[in-house]
mmCIF file of C-alpha atoms and ligand atoms in Angstrom:
data_model
loop_
_atom_site.group_PDB
_atom_site.id
_atom_site.type_symbol
_atom_site.label_atom_id
_atom_site.label_comp_id
_atom_site.label_asym_id
_atom_site.label_seq_id
_atom_site.Cartn_x
_atom_site.Cartn_y
_atom_site.Cartn_z
ATOM 1 C CA UNK A 1 13.127 3.543 20.548
ATOM 2 C CA UNK A 2 11.136 0.818 21.900
ATOM 3 C CA UNK A 3 10.339 -2.787 20.541
ATOM 4 C CA UNK A 4 13.613 -3.400 19.386
ATOM 5 C CA UNK A 5 13.977 -7.155 19.936
ATOM 6 C CA UNK A 6 10.305 -7.497 18.722
ATOM 7 C CA UNK A 7 9.719 -9.334 15.820
ATOM 8 C CA UNK A 8 7.316 -7.391 13.222
ATOM 9 C CA UNK A 9 3.979 -9.053 13.434
ATOM 10 C CA UNK A 10 1.499 -6.425 12.498
ATOM 11 C CA UNK A 11 0.676 -4.737 9.492
ATOM 12 C CA UNK A 12 -2.045 -1.517 9.379
ATOM 13 C CA UNK A 13 -3.666 -0.721 5.768
ATOM 14 C CA UNK A 14 -4.936 2.938 5.938
ATOM 15 C CA UNK A 15 -7.825 2.611 3.438
ATOM 16 C CA UNK A 16 -10.262 5.610 4.576
ATOM 17 C CA UNK A 17 -9.108 8.300 2.172
ATOM 18 C CA UNK A 18 -11.751 9.816 -0.317
ATOM 19 C CA UNK A 19 -10.384 8.590 -3.627
ATOM 20 C CA UNK A 20 -11.606 11.818 -4.970
ATOM 21 C CA UNK A 21 -9.128 10.770 -8.018
ATOM 22 C CA UNK A 22 -11.293 8.475 -9.214
ATOM 23 C CA UNK A 23 -14.656 9.933 -8.727
ATOM 24 C CA UNK A 24 -17.497 8.732 -9.433
ATOM 25 C CA UNK A 25 -16.107 4.927 -9.185
ATOM 26 C CA UNK A 26 -15.268 5.492 -5.805
ATOM 27 C CA UNK A 27 -18.562 7.493 -4.562
ATOM 28 C CA UNK A 28 -20.304 4.377 -3.394
ATOM 29 C CA UNK A 29 -16.923 2.091 -3.460
ATOM 30 C CA UNK A 30 -13.590 2.405 -1.408
ATOM 31 C CA UNK A 31 -10.679 2.802 -4.231
ATOM 32 C CA UNK A 32 -9.066 0.033 -2.676
ATOM 33 C CA UNK A 33 -11.795 -2.235 -3.791
ATOM 34 C CA UNK A 34 -11.304 -1.578 -7.476
ATOM 35 C CA UNK A 35 -10.822 -4.472 -9.188
ATOM 36 C CA UNK A 36 -7.356 -5.199 -10.718
ATOM 37 C CA UNK A 37 -7.776 -7.976 -13.153
ATOM 38 C CA UNK A 38 -10.053 -9.810 -10.821
ATOM 39 C CA UNK A 39 -9.201 -9.247 -7.683
ATOM 40 C CA UNK A 40 -9.700 -6.152 -5.894
ATOM 41 C CA UNK A 41 -6.575 -4.200 -5.192
ATOM 42 C CA UNK A 42 -6.403 -4.500 -1.445
ATOM 43 C CA UNK A 43 -6.471 -8.293 -1.948
ATOM 44 C CA UNK A 44 -2.845 -8.054 -3.520
ATOM 45 C CA UNK A 45 -1.985 -5.739 -0.199
ATOM 46 C CA UNK A 46 -3.046 -8.041 2.448
ATOM 47 C CA UNK A 47 -1.083 -11.153 0.470
ATOM 48 C CA UNK A 48 1.949 -9.006 0.464
ATOM 49 C CA UNK A 49 1.595 -8.546 4.340
ATOM 50 C CA UNK A 50 0.998 -12.230 4.867
ATOM 51 C CA UNK A 51 3.996 -13.255 2.278
ATOM 52 C CA UNK A 52 6.056 -10.858 4.618
ATOM 53 C CA UNK A 53 5.112 -13.087 7.519
ATOM 54 C CA UNK A 54 2.438 -10.386 8.965
ATOM 55 C CA UNK A 55 -0.598 -12.277 9.642
ATOM 56 C CA UNK A 56 -2.356 -9.332 12.127
ATOM 57 C CA UNK A 57 -3.849 -6.973 9.653
ATOM 58 C CA UNK A 58 -5.645 -3.823 10.681
ATOM 59 C CA UNK A 59 -7.491 -2.070 8.120
ATOM 60 C CA UNK A 60 -8.359 1.533 9.046
ATOM 61 C CA UNK A 61 -11.645 2.160 7.244
ATOM 62 C CA UNK A 62 -13.899 5.034 6.503
ATOM 63 C CA UNK A 63 -17.501 5.314 5.071
ATOM 64 C CA UNK A 64 -18.394 2.719 2.553
ATOM 65 C CA UNK A 65 -16.201 -0.063 4.857
ATOM 66 C CA UNK A 66 -19.009 -2.908 4.235
ATOM 67 C CA UNK A 67 -17.579 -3.683 1.142
ATOM 68 C CA UNK A 68 -13.842 -4.034 2.396
ATOM 69 C CA UNK A 69 -15.302 -6.190 5.465
ATOM 70 C CA UNK A 70 -17.556 -8.479 3.295
ATOM 71 C CA UNK A 71 -14.220 -9.091 1.124
ATOM 72 C CA UNK A 72 -12.374 -10.565 3.924
ATOM 73 C CA UNK A 73 -15.422 -11.993 5.187
ATOM 74 C CA UNK A 74 -17.001 -15.652 4.835
ATOM 75 C CA UNK A 75 -20.018 -15.810 1.996
ATOM 76 C CA UNK A 76 -22.122 -18.583 2.916
ATOM 77 C CA UNK A 77 -24.785 -18.019 0.161
ATOM 78 C CA UNK A 78 -22.421 -18.021 -2.475
ATOM 79 C CA UNK A 79 -19.964 -20.697 -1.427
ATOM 80 C CA UNK A 80 -23.051 -22.955 -1.204
ATOM 81 C CA UNK A 81 -24.207 -21.803 -4.721
ATOM 82 C CA UNK A 82 -20.659 -22.510 -6.215
ATOM 83 C CA UNK A 83 -20.447 -25.863 -3.968
ATOM 84 C CA UNK A 84 -23.620 -26.871 -5.400
ATOM 85 C CA UNK A 85 -22.336 -26.478 -9.190
ATOM 86 C CA UNK A 86 -19.238 -28.412 -8.277
ATOM 87 C CA UNK A 87 -17.545 -24.991 -9.342
ATOM 88 C CA UNK A 88 -14.326 -25.933 -6.831
ATOM 89 C CA UNK A 89 -12.125 -23.478 -8.553
ATOM 90 C CA UNK A 90 -14.200 -20.523 -8.071
ATOM 91 C CA UNK A 91 -15.253 -22.151 -4.605
ATOM 92 C CA UNK A 92 -11.790 -21.744 -3.299
ATOM 93 C CA UNK A 93 -11.237 -17.984 -5.018
ATOM 94 C CA UNK A 94 -14.229 -16.906 -2.949
ATOM 95 C CA UNK A 95 -13.022 -18.880 0.279
ATOM 96 C CA UNK A 96 -9.566 -17.091 0.107
ATOM 97 C CA UNK A 97 -9.391 -13.731 1.233
ATOM 98 C CA UNK A 98 -11.080 -14.949 4.612
ATOM 99 C CA UNK A 99 -8.556 -17.230 5.494
ATOM 100 C CA UNK A 100 -5.333 -14.920 4.469
ATOM 101 C CA UNK A 101 -5.037 -13.572 7.841
ATOM 102 C CA UNK A 102 -6.615 -12.187 11.025
ATOM 103 C CA UNK A 103 -8.003 -8.729 9.542
ATOM 104 C CA UNK A 104 -9.025 -6.336 12.215
ATOM 105 C CA UNK A 105 -10.771 -3.221 11.541
ATOM 106 C CA UNK A 106 -10.802 0.374 12.800
ATOM 107 C CA UNK A 107 -13.206 3.515 12.174
ATOM 108 C CA UNK A 108 -11.286 6.640 11.323
ATOM 109 C CA UNK A 109 -14.169 8.566 11.262
ATOM 110 C CA UNK A 110 -13.057 12.011 9.620
ATOM 111 C CA UNK A 111 -10.925 11.534 6.782
ATOM 112 C CA UNK A 112 -8.200 13.836 8.599
ATOM 113 C CA UNK A 113 -5.232 12.699 6.739
ATOM 114 C CA UNK A 114 -2.704 9.466 6.651
ATOM 115 C CA UNK A 115 -1.322 10.569 10.004
ATOM 116 C CA UNK A 116 -4.661 10.205 11.349
ATOM 117 C CA UNK A 117 -5.417 7.221 10.014
ATOM 118 C CA UNK A 118 -2.024 5.486 11.118
ATOM 119 C CA UNK A 119 -2.882 7.164 14.641
ATOM 120 C CA UNK A 120 -6.282 5.227 14.824
ATOM 121 C CA UNK A 121 -4.193 2.272 15.046
ATOM 122 C CA UNK A 122 -2.317 2.850 17.957
ATOM 123 C CA UNK A 123 -4.819 0.956 20.232
ATOM 124 C CA UNK A 124 -4.527 -2.004 18.248
ATOM 125 C CA UNK A 125 -0.536 -2.099 17.509
ATOM 126 C CA UNK A 126 0.483 -1.307 21.010
ATOM 127 C CA UNK A 127 4.398 -0.395 21.884
ATOM 128 C CA UNK A 128 5.418 -2.856 18.849
ATOM 129 C CA UNK A 129 7.095 -1.971 15.402
ATOM 130 C CA UNK A 130 4.644 -2.319 12.754
ATOM 131 C CA UNK A 131 4.268 -2.014 8.804
ATOM 132 C CA UNK A 132 2.226 0.477 7.007
ATOM 133 C CA UNK A 133 1.033 -0.781 3.690
ATOM 134 C CA UNK A 134 -1.238 1.877 1.536
ATOM 135 C CA UNK A 135 -4.104 -0.463 0.403
ATOM 136 C CA UNK A 136 -3.846 1.707 -3.098
ATOM 137 C CA UNK A 137 -0.277 1.036 -3.663
ATOM 138 C CA UNK A 138 0.995 -2.496 -5.165
ATOM 139 C CA UNK A 139 4.345 -3.547 -5.261
ATOM 140 C CA UNK A 140 4.902 -6.368 -7.564
ATOM 141 C CA UNK A 141 4.476 -9.634 -5.681
ATOM 142 C CA UNK A 142 7.783 -10.953 -6.854
ATOM 143 C CA UNK A 143 9.393 -8.137 -4.733
ATOM 144 C CA UNK A 144 10.576 -8.881 -1.263
ATOM 145 C CA UNK A 145 10.165 -5.079 -0.456
ATOM 146 C CA UNK A 146 8.826 -5.714 3.123
ATOM 147 C CA UNK A 147 11.525 -8.291 3.872
ATOM 148 C CA UNK A 148 14.008 -5.870 3.104
ATOM 149 C CA UNK A 149 12.742 -3.385 5.498
ATOM 150 C CA UNK A 150 12.233 -5.214 8.326
ATOM 151 C CA UNK A 151 15.668 -6.236 7.941
ATOM 152 C CA UNK A 152 16.784 -2.583 7.957
ATOM 153 C CA UNK A 153 14.792 -1.988 10.946
ATOM 154 C CA UNK A 154 16.444 -5.100 12.899
ATOM 155 C CA UNK A 155 20.192 -3.658 11.882
ATOM 156 C CA UNK A 156 19.188 -0.041 12.725
ATOM 157 C CA UNK A 157 16.515 0.473 14.836
ATOM 158 C CA UNK A 158 13.661 3.179 14.286
ATOM 159 C CA UNK A 159 11.385 3.596 11.696
ATOM 160 C CA UNK A 160 12.291 2.594 7.471
ATOM 161 C CA UNK A 161 10.271 4.188 4.835
ATOM 162 C CA UNK A 162 10.328 2.989 1.125
ATOM 163 C CA UNK A 163 11.702 5.254 -1.367
ATOM 164 C CA UNK A 164 11.612 5.452 -4.937
ATOM 165 C CA UNK A 165 13.523 7.468 -7.626
ATOM 166 C CA UNK A 166 11.180 9.519 -9.908
ATOM 167 C CA UNK A 167 11.316 12.113 -12.520
ATOM 168 C CA UNK A 168 12.148 15.618 -11.049
ATOM 169 C CA UNK A 169 9.071 16.867 -12.576
ATOM 170 C CA UNK A 170 7.123 14.171 -10.882
ATOM 171 C CA UNK A 171 8.419 15.016 -7.219
ATOM 172 C CA UNK A 172 5.427 17.071 -6.071
ATOM 173 C CA UNK A 173 3.148 14.465 -6.654
ATOM 174 C CA UNK A 174 5.301 12.456 -3.257
ATOM 175 C CA UNK A 175 6.775 13.106 0.321
ATOM 176 C CA UNK A 176 10.437 13.648 -0.655
ATOM 177 C CA UNK A 177 13.277 12.328 1.266
ATOM 178 C CA UNK A 178 17.020 14.655 2.022
ATOM 179 C CA UNK A 179 19.133 11.677 2.429
ATOM 180 C CA UNK A 180 22.720 10.716 3.321
ATOM 181 C CA UNK A 181 24.423 7.395 1.549
ATOM 182 C CA UNK A 182 25.142 4.383 3.690
ATOM 183 C CA UNK A 183 27.621 1.407 2.892
ATOM 184 C CA UNK A 184 24.424 -0.331 1.799
ATOM 185 C CA UNK A 185 23.883 0.489 -1.648
ATOM 186 C CA UNK A 186 20.030 0.466 -1.380
ATOM 187 C CA UNK A 187 19.932 2.217 2.179
ATOM 188 C CA UNK A 188 20.078 5.728 2.949
ATOM 189 C CA UNK A 189 19.593 7.782 6.036
ATOM 190 C CA UNK A 190 16.601 10.207 6.041
ATOM 191 C CA UNK A 191 17.446 13.479 7.794
ATOM 192 C CA UNK A 192 14.719 15.630 6.340
ATOM 193 C CA UNK A 193 11.473 14.832 4.440
ATOM 194 C CA UNK A 194 9.048 17.057 2.887
ATOM 195 C CA UNK A 195 5.530 16.771 1.639
ATOM 196 C CA UNK A 196 4.974 17.569 -2.243
ATOM 197 C CA UNK A 197 7.566 20.185 -2.790
ATOM 198 C CA UNK A 198 8.159 22.187 -5.828
ATOM 199 C CA UNK A 199 10.823 20.655 -7.947
ATOM 200 C CA UNK A 200 12.958 23.601 -7.129
ATOM 201 C CA UNK A 201 12.764 23.021 -3.278
ATOM 202 C CA UNK A 202 12.967 18.952 -3.660
ATOM 203 C CA UNK A 203 15.882 17.894 -1.550
ATOM 204 C CA UNK A 204 16.342 14.996 -3.914
ATOM 205 C CA UNK A 205 14.281 12.956 -6.349
ATOM 206 C CA UNK A 206 13.784 10.077 -3.826
ATOM 207 C CA UNK A 207 10.112 9.926 -3.160
ATOM 208 C CA UNK A 208 8.202 8.025 -0.655
ATOM 209 C CA UNK A 209 6.145 5.427 -1.189
ATOM 210 C CA UNK A 210 3.344 3.303 0.177
ATOM 211 C CA UNK A 211 5.267 1.206 2.343
ATOM 212 C CA UNK A 212 6.768 1.764 6.138
ATOM 213 C CA UNK A 213 7.794 -0.021 8.835
ATOM 214 C CA UNK A 214 7.422 1.990 12.171
ATOM 215 C CA UNK A 215 8.543 2.459 15.424
ATOM 216 C CA UNK A 216 5.885 2.792 17.760
ATOM 217 C CA UNK A 217 7.408 6.246 19.224
ATOM 218 C CA UNK A 218 5.651 7.352 15.924
ATOM 219 C CA UNK A 219 2.151 7.404 17.702
ATOM 220 C CA UNK A 220 3.348 10.411 19.948
ATOM 221 C CA UNK A 221 4.825 12.094 17.627
ATOM 222 C CA UNK A 222 1.365 12.050 15.507
ATOM 223 C CA UNK A 223 -0.530 12.931 18.597
ATOM 224 C CA UNK A 224 1.412 15.710 18.507
ATOM 225 C CA UNK A 225 1.095 17.221 14.673
ATOM 226 C CA UNK A 226 -0.803 20.038 13.835
ATOM 227 C CA UNK A 227 -2.273 19.552 10.585
ATOM 228 C CA UNK A 228 -0.205 20.214 7.815
ATOM 229 C CA UNK A 229 -0.508 20.514 3.901
ATOM 230 C CA UNK A 230 -4.023 20.377 3.135
ATOM 231 C CA UNK A 231 -5.502 20.650 6.184
ATOM 232 C CA UNK A 232 -4.434 16.775 7.004
ATOM 233 C CA UNK A 233 -2.366 15.484 9.807
ATOM 234 C CA UNK A 234 0.619 14.340 7.721
ATOM 235 C CA UNK A 235 2.314 10.796 8.191
ATOM 236 C CA UNK A 236 5.620 12.825 6.661
ATOM 237 C CA UNK A 237 5.814 15.787 9.119
ATOM 238 C CA UNK A 238 5.842 13.099 12.139
ATOM 239 C CA UNK A 239 8.665 11.170 10.313
ATOM 240 C CA UNK A 240 10.293 14.254 9.489
ATOM 241 C CA UNK A 241 10.367 14.919 13.264
ATOM 242 C CA UNK A 242 11.625 11.594 13.915
ATOM 243 C CA UNK A 243 14.426 12.058 11.174
ATOM 244 C CA UNK A 244 15.411 14.806 13.012
ATOM 245 C CA UNK A 245 15.220 14.000 16.655
ATOM 246 C CA UNK A 246 16.273 10.065 16.709
ATOM 247 C CA UNK A 247 16.227 10.416 20.251
ATOM 248 C CA UNK A 248 12.490 10.322 20.089
ATOM 249 C CA UNK A 249 12.216 6.992 18.429
ATOM 250 C CA UNK A 250 15.732 5.927 16.480
ATOM 251 C CA UNK A 251 16.685 6.847 13.125
ATOM 252 C CA UNK A 252 14.696 6.790 9.737
ATOM 253 C CA UNK A 253 16.216 5.149 7.092
ATOM 254 C CA UNK A 254 15.056 4.693 3.564
ATOM 255 C CA UNK A 255 15.131 1.614 1.529
ATOM 256 C CA UNK A 256 15.522 2.665 -2.029
ATOM 257 C CA UNK A 257 13.103 0.403 -4.223
ATOM 258 C CA UNK A 258 13.734 -0.170 -7.759
ATOM 259 C CA UNK A 259 11.423 -2.599 -8.566
ATOM 260 C CA UNK A 260 7.812 -2.223 -9.929
ATOM 261 C CA UNK A 261 5.333 -0.434 -8.254
ATOM 262 C CA UNK A 262 1.391 0.570 -9.161
ATOM 263 C CA UNK A 263 -0.523 3.671 -7.522
ATOM 264 C CA UNK A 264 -3.827 2.141 -8.164
ATOM 265 C CA UNK A 265 -5.658 5.332 -6.878
ATOM 266 C CA UNK A 266 -4.566 7.169 -9.930
ATOM 267 C CA UNK A 267 -6.541 6.661 -13.135
ATOM 268 C CA UNK A 268 -3.588 6.251 -15.734
ATOM 269 C CA UNK A 269 -1.538 4.197 -13.548
ATOM 270 C CA UNK A 270 -4.374 2.361 -12.652
ATOM 271 C CA UNK A 271 -4.895 1.381 -16.305
ATOM 272 C CA UNK A 272 -0.939 0.393 -16.887
ATOM 273 C CA UNK A 273 -1.580 -2.060 -13.940
ATOM 274 C CA UNK A 274 -4.463 -3.951 -15.078
ATOM 275 C CA UNK A 275 -2.900 -4.132 -18.413
ATOM 276 C CA UNK A 276 0.511 -5.341 -17.325
ATOM 277 C CA UNK A 277 -1.087 -8.046 -14.836
ATOM 278 C CA UNK A 278 -3.584 -9.351 -17.261
ATOM 279 C CA UNK A 279 -0.373 -9.781 -19.629
ATOM 280 C CA UNK A 280 1.441 -11.317 -17.398
ATOM 281 C CA UNK A 281 -1.441 -13.880 -16.285
ATOM 282 C CA UNK A 282 -1.146 -17.574 -17.390
ATOM 283 C CA UNK A 283 -4.889 -17.601 -18.016
ATOM 284 C CA UNK A 284 -5.453 -14.585 -19.796
ATOM 285 C CA UNK A 285 -2.382 -13.705 -20.960
ATOM 286 C CA UNK A 286 -1.735 -15.070 -24.368
ATOM 287 C CA UNK A 287 -4.961 -14.076 -25.704
ATOM 288 C CA UNK A 288 -5.043 -10.676 -24.241
ATOM 289 C CA UNK A 289 -1.504 -9.771 -25.429
ATOM 290 C CA UNK A 290 -2.339 -10.797 -28.849
ATOM 291 C CA UNK A 291 -5.233 -8.643 -28.770
ATOM 292 C CA UNK A 292 -3.329 -5.589 -27.492
ATOM 293 C CA UNK A 293 -0.520 -6.090 -29.990
ATOM 294 C CA UNK A 294 -2.920 -5.976 -32.691
ATOM 295 C CA UNK A 295 -4.930 -3.035 -31.014
ATOM 296 C CA UNK A 296 -1.683 -0.757 -30.658
ATOM 297 C CA UNK A 297 -0.892 -1.404 -34.322
ATOM 298 C CA UNK A 298 -4.082 0.468 -35.126
ATOM 299 C CA UNK A 299 -5.966 -2.919 -36.247
ATOM 300 C CA UNK A 300 -8.673 -2.185 -34.265
ATOM 301 C CA UNK A 301 -9.974 -5.205 -33.847
ATOM 302 C CA UNK A 302 -13.910 -5.444 -32.727
HETATM 303 P P1 UTP B 401 -4.328 9.384 -0.977
HETATM 304 O O1 UTP B 401 -3.394 10.627 -0.478
HETATM 305 O O2 UTP B 401 -4.219 8.765 -2.148
HETATM 306 O O3 UTP B 401 -5.589 10.247 -0.462
HETATM 307 O O4 UTP B 401 -3.904 8.527 0.335
HETATM 308 P P2 UTP B 401 -7.131 9.798 -0.890
HETATM 309 O O5 UTP B 401 -7.980 10.703 -0.377
HETATM 310 O O6 UTP B 401 -7.356 8.232 -0.773
HETATM 311 O O7 UTP B 401 -7.243 9.818 -2.369
HETATM 312 P P3 UTP B 401 -7.558 11.041 -3.534
HETATM 313 O O8 UTP B 401 -6.002 11.975 -3.516
HETATM 314 O O9 UTP B 401 -8.593 11.962 -2.748
HETATM 315 O O10 UTP B 401 -7.835 10.738 -5.079
HETATM 316 C C1 UTP B 401 -3.055 7.401 0.849
HETATM 317 C C2 UTP B 401 -3.638 6.400 1.390
HETATM 318 O O11 UTP B 401 -3.940 6.910 2.947
HETATM 319 C C3 UTP B 401 -5.114 6.343 3.155
HETATM 320 C C4 UTP B 401 -5.954 6.114 1.830
HETATM 321 O O12 UTP B 401 -6.778 5.426 1.769
HETATM 322 C C5 UTP B 401 -5.038 5.617 0.866
HETATM 323 O O13 UTP B 401 -4.966 4.121 0.958
HETATM 324 N N1 UTP B 401 -6.147 7.570 3.628
HETATM 325 C C6 UTP B 401 -5.620 8.791 3.244
HETATM 326 C C7 UTP B 401 -6.751 7.247 5.068
HETATM 327 O O14 UTP B 401 -6.905 6.279 5.239
HETATM 328 N N2 UTP B 401 -7.332 8.205 5.626
HETATM 329 C C8 UTP B 401 -7.060 9.698 4.937
HETATM 330 O O15 UTP B 401 -7.669 10.573 5.884
HETATM 331 C C9 UTP B 401 -6.419 10.280 3.818
#
């Protein structure tokens, strides 16, 4: 186990997947750039990292990375145009992403799996614990999940994975954890992980969701992890090995999250996310909610 007393500073955001579930929208645009109301999904994720004190952000990008880089960079032309118009509110919105964090990029090359994407972060992260936030997984901004995970890492060392209870018929879509309870209600010790099991083989209904706090020992394990399910290098397989051999990098714990989480890489969940967040907005919400109410009551407004 390494880097125990080191404060968590770095966030890694893998955003190099192919996004096949969202084609053709993701043919030329990374799915992480799809707008959730009026911000790309990945901006919410960077804001969450920053809210947890992680101002060093590494994005693992693939093809089409330009849109991501441009979003977190300045856009002088647009800024000048808005400035000339005196549209200060929009000027502020355009500037905001570039000032959020120190954003770095590494290229994954071939999308060989989430485990491989995390391994691409090794030279930037070095020998310290780090957080991984999947770029298409949104956690409601009111939920301090990452803070809680960092606290569990400080207490127990090793790595910490976010878990969520799902219906047994959904577990085949996720990594699934075999767990042992701890005295803390929302914390479990993980002693096994299996990627996308059939309901019959699933050790629990606890699904791995897209937030991790990892010990740097994971890099050595990933470097030796062979491609698993789907021919991809699976982060779940590396975490399974860490869980079974804590001498490699400390134990693996899970924080059971019961707040709101949205998978914007899935079309139906994406639509739910947009509707929900739009309903909650002060500027759009009142009008949108009343339209939605009328729509669902089959009044079919124009
Ligand atoms: P997903 O499992 O959602 O895969 O990846 P995907 O390829 O992006 O999407 P679908 O299933 O084809 O629609 C989970 C996260 O891991 C990243 C993705 O960008 C996403 O944030 N990822 C996945 C990588 O960065 N590299 C990979 O090789 C695979």
